[in-house]
Coordinates of C-alpha atoms in Angstrom, one line a residue:
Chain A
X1 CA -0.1 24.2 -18.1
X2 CA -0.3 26.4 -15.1
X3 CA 0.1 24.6 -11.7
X4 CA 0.4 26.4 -8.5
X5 CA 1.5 25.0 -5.6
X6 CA 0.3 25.6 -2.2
X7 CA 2.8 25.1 0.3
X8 CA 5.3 24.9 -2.0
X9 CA 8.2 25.6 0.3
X10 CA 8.0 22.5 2.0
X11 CA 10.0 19.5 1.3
X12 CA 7.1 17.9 -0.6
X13 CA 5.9 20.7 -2.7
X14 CA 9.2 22.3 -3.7
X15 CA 10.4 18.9 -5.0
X16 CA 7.2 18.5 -7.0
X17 CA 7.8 22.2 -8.2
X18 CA 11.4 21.2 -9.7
X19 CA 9.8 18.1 -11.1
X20 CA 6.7 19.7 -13.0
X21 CA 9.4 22.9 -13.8
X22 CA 11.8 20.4 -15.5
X23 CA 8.8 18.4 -17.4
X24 CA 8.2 22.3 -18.7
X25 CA 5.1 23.0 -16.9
X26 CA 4.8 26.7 -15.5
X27 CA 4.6 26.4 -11.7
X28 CA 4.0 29.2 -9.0
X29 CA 5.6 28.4 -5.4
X30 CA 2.7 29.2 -3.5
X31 CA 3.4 30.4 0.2
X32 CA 1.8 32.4 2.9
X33 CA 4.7 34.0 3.1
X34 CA 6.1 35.5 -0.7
X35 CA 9.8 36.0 1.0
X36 CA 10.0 32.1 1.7
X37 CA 8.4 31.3 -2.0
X38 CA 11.2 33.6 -3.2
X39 CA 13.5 31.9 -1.4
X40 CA 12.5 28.6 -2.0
X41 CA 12.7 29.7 -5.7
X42 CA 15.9 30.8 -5.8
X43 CA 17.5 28.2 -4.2
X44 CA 15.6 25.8 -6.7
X45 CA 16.7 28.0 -9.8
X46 CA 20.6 28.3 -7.8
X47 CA 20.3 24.3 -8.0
X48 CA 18.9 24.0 -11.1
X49 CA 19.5 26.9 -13.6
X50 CA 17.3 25.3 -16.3
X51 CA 13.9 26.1 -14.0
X52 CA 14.7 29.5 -14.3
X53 CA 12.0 30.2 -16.6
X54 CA 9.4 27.9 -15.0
X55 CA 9.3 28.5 -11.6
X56 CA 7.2 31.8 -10.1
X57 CA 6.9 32.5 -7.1
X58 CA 3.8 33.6 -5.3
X59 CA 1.4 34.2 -2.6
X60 CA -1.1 31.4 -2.0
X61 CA -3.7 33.1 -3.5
X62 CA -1.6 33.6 -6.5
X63 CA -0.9 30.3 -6.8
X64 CA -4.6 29.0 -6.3
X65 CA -5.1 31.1 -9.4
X66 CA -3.7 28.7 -11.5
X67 CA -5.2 26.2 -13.8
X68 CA -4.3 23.4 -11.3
X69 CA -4.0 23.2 -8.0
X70 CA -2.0 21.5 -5.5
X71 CA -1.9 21.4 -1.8
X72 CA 1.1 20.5 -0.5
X73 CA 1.1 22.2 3.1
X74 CA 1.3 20.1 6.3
X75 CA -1.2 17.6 6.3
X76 CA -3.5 19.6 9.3
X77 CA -3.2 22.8 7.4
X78 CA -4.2 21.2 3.8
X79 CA -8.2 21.0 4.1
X80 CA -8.1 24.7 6.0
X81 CA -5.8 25.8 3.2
X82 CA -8.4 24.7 0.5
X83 CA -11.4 26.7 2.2
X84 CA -9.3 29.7 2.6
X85 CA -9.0 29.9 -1.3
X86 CA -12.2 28.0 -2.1
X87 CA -13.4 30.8 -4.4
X88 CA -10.4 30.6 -6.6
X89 CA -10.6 26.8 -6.7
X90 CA -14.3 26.6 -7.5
X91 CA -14.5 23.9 -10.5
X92 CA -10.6 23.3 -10.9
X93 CA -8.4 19.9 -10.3
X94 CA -6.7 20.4 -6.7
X95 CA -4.3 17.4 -6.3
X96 CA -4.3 16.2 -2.5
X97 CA -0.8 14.9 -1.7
X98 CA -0.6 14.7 1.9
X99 CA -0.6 12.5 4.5
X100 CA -1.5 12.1 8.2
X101 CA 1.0 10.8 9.9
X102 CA 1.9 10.6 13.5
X103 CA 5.6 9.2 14.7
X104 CA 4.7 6.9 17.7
X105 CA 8.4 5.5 19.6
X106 CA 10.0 4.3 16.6
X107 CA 7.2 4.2 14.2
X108 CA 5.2 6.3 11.9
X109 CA 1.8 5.6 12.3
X110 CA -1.3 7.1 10.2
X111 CA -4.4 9.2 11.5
X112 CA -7.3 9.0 10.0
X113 CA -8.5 12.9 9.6
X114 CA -12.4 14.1 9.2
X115 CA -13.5 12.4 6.1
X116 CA -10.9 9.7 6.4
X117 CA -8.3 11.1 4.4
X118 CA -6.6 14.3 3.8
X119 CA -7.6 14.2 0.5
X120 CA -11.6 13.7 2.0
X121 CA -11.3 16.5 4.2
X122 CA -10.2 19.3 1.2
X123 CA -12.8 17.4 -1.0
X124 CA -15.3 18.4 1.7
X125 CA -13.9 21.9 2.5
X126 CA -14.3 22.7 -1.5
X127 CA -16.8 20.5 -2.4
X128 CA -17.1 22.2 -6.2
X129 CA -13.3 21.4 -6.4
X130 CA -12.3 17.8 -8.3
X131 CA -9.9 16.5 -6.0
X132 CA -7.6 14.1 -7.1
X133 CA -5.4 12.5 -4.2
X134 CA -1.8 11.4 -6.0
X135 CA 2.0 11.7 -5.1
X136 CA 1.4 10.1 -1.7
X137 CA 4.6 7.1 -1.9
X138 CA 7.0 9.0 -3.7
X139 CA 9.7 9.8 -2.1
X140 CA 10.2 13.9 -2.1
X141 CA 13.9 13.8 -2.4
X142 CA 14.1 11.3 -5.5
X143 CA 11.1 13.6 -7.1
X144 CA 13.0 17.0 -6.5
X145 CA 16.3 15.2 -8.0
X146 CA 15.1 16.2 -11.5
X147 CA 17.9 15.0 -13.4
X148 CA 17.1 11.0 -12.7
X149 CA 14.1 9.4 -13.7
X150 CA 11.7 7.9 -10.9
X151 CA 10.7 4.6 -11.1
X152 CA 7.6 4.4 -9.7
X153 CA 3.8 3.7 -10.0
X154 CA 1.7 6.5 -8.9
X155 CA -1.6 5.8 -7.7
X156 CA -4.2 8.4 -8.0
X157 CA -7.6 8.5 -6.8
X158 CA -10.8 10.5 -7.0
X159 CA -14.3 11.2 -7.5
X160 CA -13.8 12.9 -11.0
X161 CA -12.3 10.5 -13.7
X162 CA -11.4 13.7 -16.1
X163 CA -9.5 15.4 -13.1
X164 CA -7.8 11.9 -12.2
X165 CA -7.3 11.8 -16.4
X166 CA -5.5 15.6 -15.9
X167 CA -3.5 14.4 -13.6
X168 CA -2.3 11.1 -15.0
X169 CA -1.6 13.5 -18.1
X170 CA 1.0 15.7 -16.3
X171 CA 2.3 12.0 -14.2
X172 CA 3.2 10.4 -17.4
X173 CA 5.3 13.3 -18.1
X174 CA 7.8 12.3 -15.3
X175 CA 10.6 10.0 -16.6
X176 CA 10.0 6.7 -14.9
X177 CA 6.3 7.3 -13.6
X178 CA 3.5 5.5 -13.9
X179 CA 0.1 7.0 -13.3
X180 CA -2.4 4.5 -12.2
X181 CA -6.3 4.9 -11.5
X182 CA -6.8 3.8 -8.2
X183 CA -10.8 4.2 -8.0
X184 CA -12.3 6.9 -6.2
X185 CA -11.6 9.3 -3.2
X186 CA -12.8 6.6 -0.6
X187 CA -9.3 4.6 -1.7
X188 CA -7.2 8.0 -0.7
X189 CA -7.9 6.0 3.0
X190 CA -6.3 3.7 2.5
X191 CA -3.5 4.7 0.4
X192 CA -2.7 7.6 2.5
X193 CA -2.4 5.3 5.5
X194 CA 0.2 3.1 3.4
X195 CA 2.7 5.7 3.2
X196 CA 3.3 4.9 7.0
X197 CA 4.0 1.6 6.3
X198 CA 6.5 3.1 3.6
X199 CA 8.3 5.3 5.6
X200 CA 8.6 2.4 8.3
X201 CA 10.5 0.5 5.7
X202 CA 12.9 3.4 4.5
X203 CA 13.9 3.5 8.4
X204 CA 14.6 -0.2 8.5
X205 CA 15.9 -0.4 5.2
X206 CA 17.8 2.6 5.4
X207 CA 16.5 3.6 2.1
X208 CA 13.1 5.5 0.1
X209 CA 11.9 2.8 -1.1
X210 CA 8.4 3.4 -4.1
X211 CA 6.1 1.7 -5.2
X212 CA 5.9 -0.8 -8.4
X213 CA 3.1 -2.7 -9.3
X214 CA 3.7 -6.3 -11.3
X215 CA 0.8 -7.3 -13.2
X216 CA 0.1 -4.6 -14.8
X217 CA 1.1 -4.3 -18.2
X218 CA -0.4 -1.5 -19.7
X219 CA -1.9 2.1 -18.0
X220 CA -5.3 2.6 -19.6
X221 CA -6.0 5.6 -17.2
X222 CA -9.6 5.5 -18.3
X223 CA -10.5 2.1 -18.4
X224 CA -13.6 1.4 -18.0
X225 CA -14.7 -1.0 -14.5
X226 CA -16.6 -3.7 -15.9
X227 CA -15.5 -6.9 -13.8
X228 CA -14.1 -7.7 -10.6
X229 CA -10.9 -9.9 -9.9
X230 CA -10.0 -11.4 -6.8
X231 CA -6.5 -11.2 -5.2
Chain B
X1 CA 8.5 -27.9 9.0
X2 CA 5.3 -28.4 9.9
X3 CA 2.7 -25.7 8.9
X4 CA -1.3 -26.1 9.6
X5 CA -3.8 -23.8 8.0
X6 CA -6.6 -23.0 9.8
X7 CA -9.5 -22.7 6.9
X8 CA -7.1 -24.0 4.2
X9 CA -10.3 -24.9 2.2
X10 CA -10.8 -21.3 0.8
X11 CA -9.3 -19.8 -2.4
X12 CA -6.1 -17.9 -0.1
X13 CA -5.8 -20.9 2.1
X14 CA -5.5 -23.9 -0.4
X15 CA -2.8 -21.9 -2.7
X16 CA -1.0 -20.9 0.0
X17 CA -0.8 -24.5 1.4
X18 CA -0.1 -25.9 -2.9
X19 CA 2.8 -23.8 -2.7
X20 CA 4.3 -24.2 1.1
X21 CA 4.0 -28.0 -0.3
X22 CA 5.9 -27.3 -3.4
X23 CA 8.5 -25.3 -1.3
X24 CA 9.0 -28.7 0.7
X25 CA 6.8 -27.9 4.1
X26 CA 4.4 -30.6 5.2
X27 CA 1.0 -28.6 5.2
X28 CA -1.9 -29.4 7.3
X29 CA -4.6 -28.1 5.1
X30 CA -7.3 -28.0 8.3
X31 CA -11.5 -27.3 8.0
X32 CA -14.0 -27.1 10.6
X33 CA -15.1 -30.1 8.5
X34 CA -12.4 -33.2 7.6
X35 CA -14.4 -34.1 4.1
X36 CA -14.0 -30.4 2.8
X37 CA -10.2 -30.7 3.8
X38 CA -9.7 -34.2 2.3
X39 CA -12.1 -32.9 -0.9
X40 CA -9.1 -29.6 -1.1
X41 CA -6.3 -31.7 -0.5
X42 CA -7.8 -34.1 -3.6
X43 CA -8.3 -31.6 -5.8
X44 CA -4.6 -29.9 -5.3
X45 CA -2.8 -33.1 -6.2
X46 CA -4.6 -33.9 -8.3
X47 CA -3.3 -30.8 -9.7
X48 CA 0.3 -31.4 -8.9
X49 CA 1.1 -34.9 -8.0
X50 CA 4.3 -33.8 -6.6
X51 CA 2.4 -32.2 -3.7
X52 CA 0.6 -36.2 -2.8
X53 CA 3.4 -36.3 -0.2
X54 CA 3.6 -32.7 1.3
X55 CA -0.3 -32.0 2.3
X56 CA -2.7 -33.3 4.9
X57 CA -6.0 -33.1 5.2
X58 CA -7.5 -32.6 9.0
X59 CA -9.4 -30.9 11.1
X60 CA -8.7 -27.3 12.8
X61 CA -7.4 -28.6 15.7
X62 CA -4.9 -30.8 13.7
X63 CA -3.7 -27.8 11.7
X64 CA -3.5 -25.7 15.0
X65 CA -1.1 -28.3 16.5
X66 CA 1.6 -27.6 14.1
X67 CA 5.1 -25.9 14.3
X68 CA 3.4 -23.0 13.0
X69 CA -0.6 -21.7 12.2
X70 CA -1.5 -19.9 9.4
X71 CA -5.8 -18.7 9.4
X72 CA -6.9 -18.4 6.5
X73 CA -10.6 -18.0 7.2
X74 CA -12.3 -15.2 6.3
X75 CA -11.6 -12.5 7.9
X76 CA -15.0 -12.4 10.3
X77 CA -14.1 -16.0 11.3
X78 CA -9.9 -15.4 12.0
X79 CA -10.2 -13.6 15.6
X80 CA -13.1 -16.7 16.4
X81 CA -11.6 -19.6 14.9
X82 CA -8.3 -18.3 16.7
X83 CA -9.7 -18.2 20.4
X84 CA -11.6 -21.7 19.8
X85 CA -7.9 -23.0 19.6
X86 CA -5.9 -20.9 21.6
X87 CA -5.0 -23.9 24.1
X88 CA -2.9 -25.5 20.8
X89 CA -1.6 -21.8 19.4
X90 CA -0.4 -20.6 22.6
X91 CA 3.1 -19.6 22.3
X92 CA 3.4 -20.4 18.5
X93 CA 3.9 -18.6 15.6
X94 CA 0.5 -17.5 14.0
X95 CA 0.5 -16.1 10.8
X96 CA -2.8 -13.8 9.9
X97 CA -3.7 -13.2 6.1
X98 CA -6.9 -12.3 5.6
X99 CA -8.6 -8.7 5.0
X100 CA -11.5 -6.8 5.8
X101 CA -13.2 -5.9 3.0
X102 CA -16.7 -4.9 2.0
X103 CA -17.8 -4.7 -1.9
X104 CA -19.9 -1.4 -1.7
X105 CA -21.7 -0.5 -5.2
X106 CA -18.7 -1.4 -7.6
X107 CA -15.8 -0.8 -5.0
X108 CA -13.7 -2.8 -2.9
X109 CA -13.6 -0.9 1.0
X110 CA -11.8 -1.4 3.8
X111 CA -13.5 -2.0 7.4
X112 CA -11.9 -1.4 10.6
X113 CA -12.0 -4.5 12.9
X114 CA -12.1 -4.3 16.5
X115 CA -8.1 -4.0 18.1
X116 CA -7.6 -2.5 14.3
X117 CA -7.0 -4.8 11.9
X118 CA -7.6 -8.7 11.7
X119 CA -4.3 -9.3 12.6
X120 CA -4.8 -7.0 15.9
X121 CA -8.1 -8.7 16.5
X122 CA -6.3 -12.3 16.2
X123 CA -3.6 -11.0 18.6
X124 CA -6.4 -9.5 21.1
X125 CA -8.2 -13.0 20.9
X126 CA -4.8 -15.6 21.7
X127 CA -2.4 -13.3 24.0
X128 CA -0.2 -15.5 24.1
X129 CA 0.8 -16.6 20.4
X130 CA 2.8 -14.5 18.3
X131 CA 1.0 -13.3 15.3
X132 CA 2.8 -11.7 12.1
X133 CA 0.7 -10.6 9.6
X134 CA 1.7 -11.3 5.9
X135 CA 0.8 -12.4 3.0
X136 CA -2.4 -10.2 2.4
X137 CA -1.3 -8.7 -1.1
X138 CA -0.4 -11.8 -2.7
X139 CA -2.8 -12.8 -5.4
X140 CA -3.8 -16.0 -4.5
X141 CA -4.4 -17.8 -8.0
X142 CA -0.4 -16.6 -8.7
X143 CA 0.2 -18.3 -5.4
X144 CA -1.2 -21.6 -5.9
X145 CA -0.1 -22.1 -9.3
X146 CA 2.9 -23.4 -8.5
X147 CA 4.9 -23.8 -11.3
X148 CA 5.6 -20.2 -11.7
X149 CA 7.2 -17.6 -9.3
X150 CA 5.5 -14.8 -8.1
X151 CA 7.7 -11.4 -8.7
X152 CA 6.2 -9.8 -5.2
X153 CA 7.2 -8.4 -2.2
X154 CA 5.6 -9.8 1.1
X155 CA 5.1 -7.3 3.7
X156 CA 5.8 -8.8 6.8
X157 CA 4.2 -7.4 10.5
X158 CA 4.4 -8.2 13.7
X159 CA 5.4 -7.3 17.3
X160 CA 8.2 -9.9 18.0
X161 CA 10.8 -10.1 15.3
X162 CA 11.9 -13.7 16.2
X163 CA 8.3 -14.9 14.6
X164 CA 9.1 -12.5 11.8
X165 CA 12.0 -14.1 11.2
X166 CA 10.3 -17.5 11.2
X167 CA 7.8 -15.9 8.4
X168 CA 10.8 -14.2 6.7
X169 CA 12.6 -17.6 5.9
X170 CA 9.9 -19.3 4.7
X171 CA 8.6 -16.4 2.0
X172 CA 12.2 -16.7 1.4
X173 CA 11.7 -20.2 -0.6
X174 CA 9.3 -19.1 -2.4
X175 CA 10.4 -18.2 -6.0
X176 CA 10.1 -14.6 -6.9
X177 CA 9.6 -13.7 -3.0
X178 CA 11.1 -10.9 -1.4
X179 CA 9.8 -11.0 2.7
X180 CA 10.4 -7.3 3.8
X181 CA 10.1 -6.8 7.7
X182 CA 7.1 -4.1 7.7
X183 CA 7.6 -3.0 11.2
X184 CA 5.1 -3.7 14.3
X185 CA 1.7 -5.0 14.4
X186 CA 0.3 -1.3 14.2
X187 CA 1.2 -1.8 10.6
X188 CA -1.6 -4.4 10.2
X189 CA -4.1 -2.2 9.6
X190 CA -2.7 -0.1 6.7
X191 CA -1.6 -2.8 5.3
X192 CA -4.5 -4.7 5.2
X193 CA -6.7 -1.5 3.8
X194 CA -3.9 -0.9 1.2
X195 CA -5.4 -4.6 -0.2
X196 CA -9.1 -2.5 -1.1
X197 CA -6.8 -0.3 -3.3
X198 CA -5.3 -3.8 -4.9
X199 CA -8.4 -5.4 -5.9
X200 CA -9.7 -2.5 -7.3
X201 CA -6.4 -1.9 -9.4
X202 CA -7.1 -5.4 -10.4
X203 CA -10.6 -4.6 -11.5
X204 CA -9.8 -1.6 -13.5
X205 CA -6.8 -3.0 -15.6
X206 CA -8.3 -6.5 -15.7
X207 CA -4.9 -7.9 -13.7
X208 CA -3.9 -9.4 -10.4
X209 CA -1.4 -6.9 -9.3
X210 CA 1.0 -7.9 -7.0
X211 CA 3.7 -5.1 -5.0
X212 CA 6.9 -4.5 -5.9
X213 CA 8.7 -1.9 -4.0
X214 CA 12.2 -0.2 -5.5
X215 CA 14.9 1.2 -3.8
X216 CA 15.2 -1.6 -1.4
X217 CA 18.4 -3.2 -2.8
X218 CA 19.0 -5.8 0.3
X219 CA 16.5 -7.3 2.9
X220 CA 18.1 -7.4 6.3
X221 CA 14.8 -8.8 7.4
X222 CA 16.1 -8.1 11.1
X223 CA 17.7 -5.1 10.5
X224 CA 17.9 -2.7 13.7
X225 CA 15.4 0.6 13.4
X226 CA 18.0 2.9 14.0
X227 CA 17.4 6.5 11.9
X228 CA 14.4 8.2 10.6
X229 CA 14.0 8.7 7.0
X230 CA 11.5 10.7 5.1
X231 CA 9.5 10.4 2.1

């Protein structure tokens, strides 16, 4: 599969790029500036010689070309991003995977954007996109250092249960992920807001801590919601 | 020590209290109305026998005389229930569990109390106690079946660390517990949102997930907030 990544020079998106490249996935490094994709490229490729023949790198529209999408700029750039390519993302799965944070004296603390997530804002920039918000508490250095396994739940989110399926496809891939349907966009609220609470940790903690889930034995991405449990 | 719990009647109250009693805490399990509490403490031993000399029954203002307060009302009755007793909470440790939450069409949603969260709102309403929030992603039929441990991290708010501290040792007893020391009392608010995300997790895959987070080897739960780290 094609993905493109927009904003994929940034620590987020260029660790997702090595990560999809080394699962075998072709990936553009989407930029508004092709000198920094090439650069980011190369120094993923100088890092990693294996991704040589799965990483591109690209404009932005180049990358928005692809079969899916993901945004990966700054969190205040991701929904203008989306509308700026809107025509090329008409109909496709665009992965939201950014977050809104503010730092505050010692602590991160979480915004709430237009349409009360990131992930709500694109959704409502491109609103014949499938958005899909995913990748929001894993730690970008542990998901860019391709040769160890992550072991983490993702949680992903969205209005479209075959674009969240898509996506959960590609997750599984990742040695030591776990994709996990979160329900629908409304829950990208909340679980972008919890990556503050992360990061908070990994200051105290000294560490990047992710996200496990007991309970949960097996993934059926597609299960049906038939009953409700109390916690 | 002596721990009250304001509302100890409802589901999250009365296994909280079955397993602060099993841990070897003498639990004031406290109602607006005594025969509800003495009907709650009944029915727990006669669950567990073990527990006949570790919980009360009394009313609110019993419970809110102890060493330390938990509320476990709902959540529209915590911030209330609080201010009707903020003559016996004043200066204590109060410990704030519950979650705003709205069931709209077949999803779990977060609200947005006033001062931000419950716990904020609990704060806002007793100045002077010191409330930590914590507890909120525990599933509370795990928690009051006691003769298992719950694998689970407990996320642990709060603006003074010395009543974190107090919170931190006693999660420490419980089997399977990790506390972690989730920052100030800003966190409240994503923390108690991230619970939507929970319960609807718990709907899809037919569970009671509870969070486990990896990377986090050792729990200083006072450690100092020294560096920034990133995810």
């Amino acid at each position: 599969m094609r993905i493109g990544i927009l904003g994929g020079t940034g620590p987020a998106g260029s660790a997702l790029a090595a990560r999809l490249g080394s699962i075998g996935h072709c990936v553009v490094i989407g930029s508004r500036s092709l000198p920094r994709a090439l650069e980011t490229r190369a120094s993923l490729v100088g890092s990693y010689a294996q991704l040589e023949d799965y990483l591109e790198a690209g404009d932005n529209p180049t990358a928005a070309a692809c079969d899916v999408v993901v945004i990966a700029t700054p969190w205040d750039s991701a929904s203008t991003t989306a509308r700026e390519h809107a025509d090329l993302l008409e109909g496709k799965v665009v992965v939201s995977m950014a977050n809104a944070l503010v730092r505050v004296g010692g602590e991160f603390q979480p915004l709430v954007p237009p349409r009360g997530s990131v992930a709500g804002h694109v959704q409502a920039a491109v609103p014949g996109c499938r958005v899909v918000a995913a990748f929001h508490h894993v730690p970008a250095k542990e998901l860019g250092h391709i040769g160890a396994p992550i072991e983490t739940d993702v949680l992903i989110c969205g209005d479209d249960d075959g674009a969240i399926e898509v996506v959960s496809d590609i997750v599984r891939q990742i040695p030591g992920c776990r994709p996990l349907h979160a329900g629908s966009l409304s829950n990208a609220t909340a679980i972008e807001a919890f990556t503050a609470v992360l990061l908070q940790l990994n200051v105290r903690y000294k560490t990047r801590a992710a996200l496990k889930l007991t309970g949960i034995r097996d993934a059926p991405a597609a299960a049906p919601v038939a009953q409700a449990a109390r916690a």
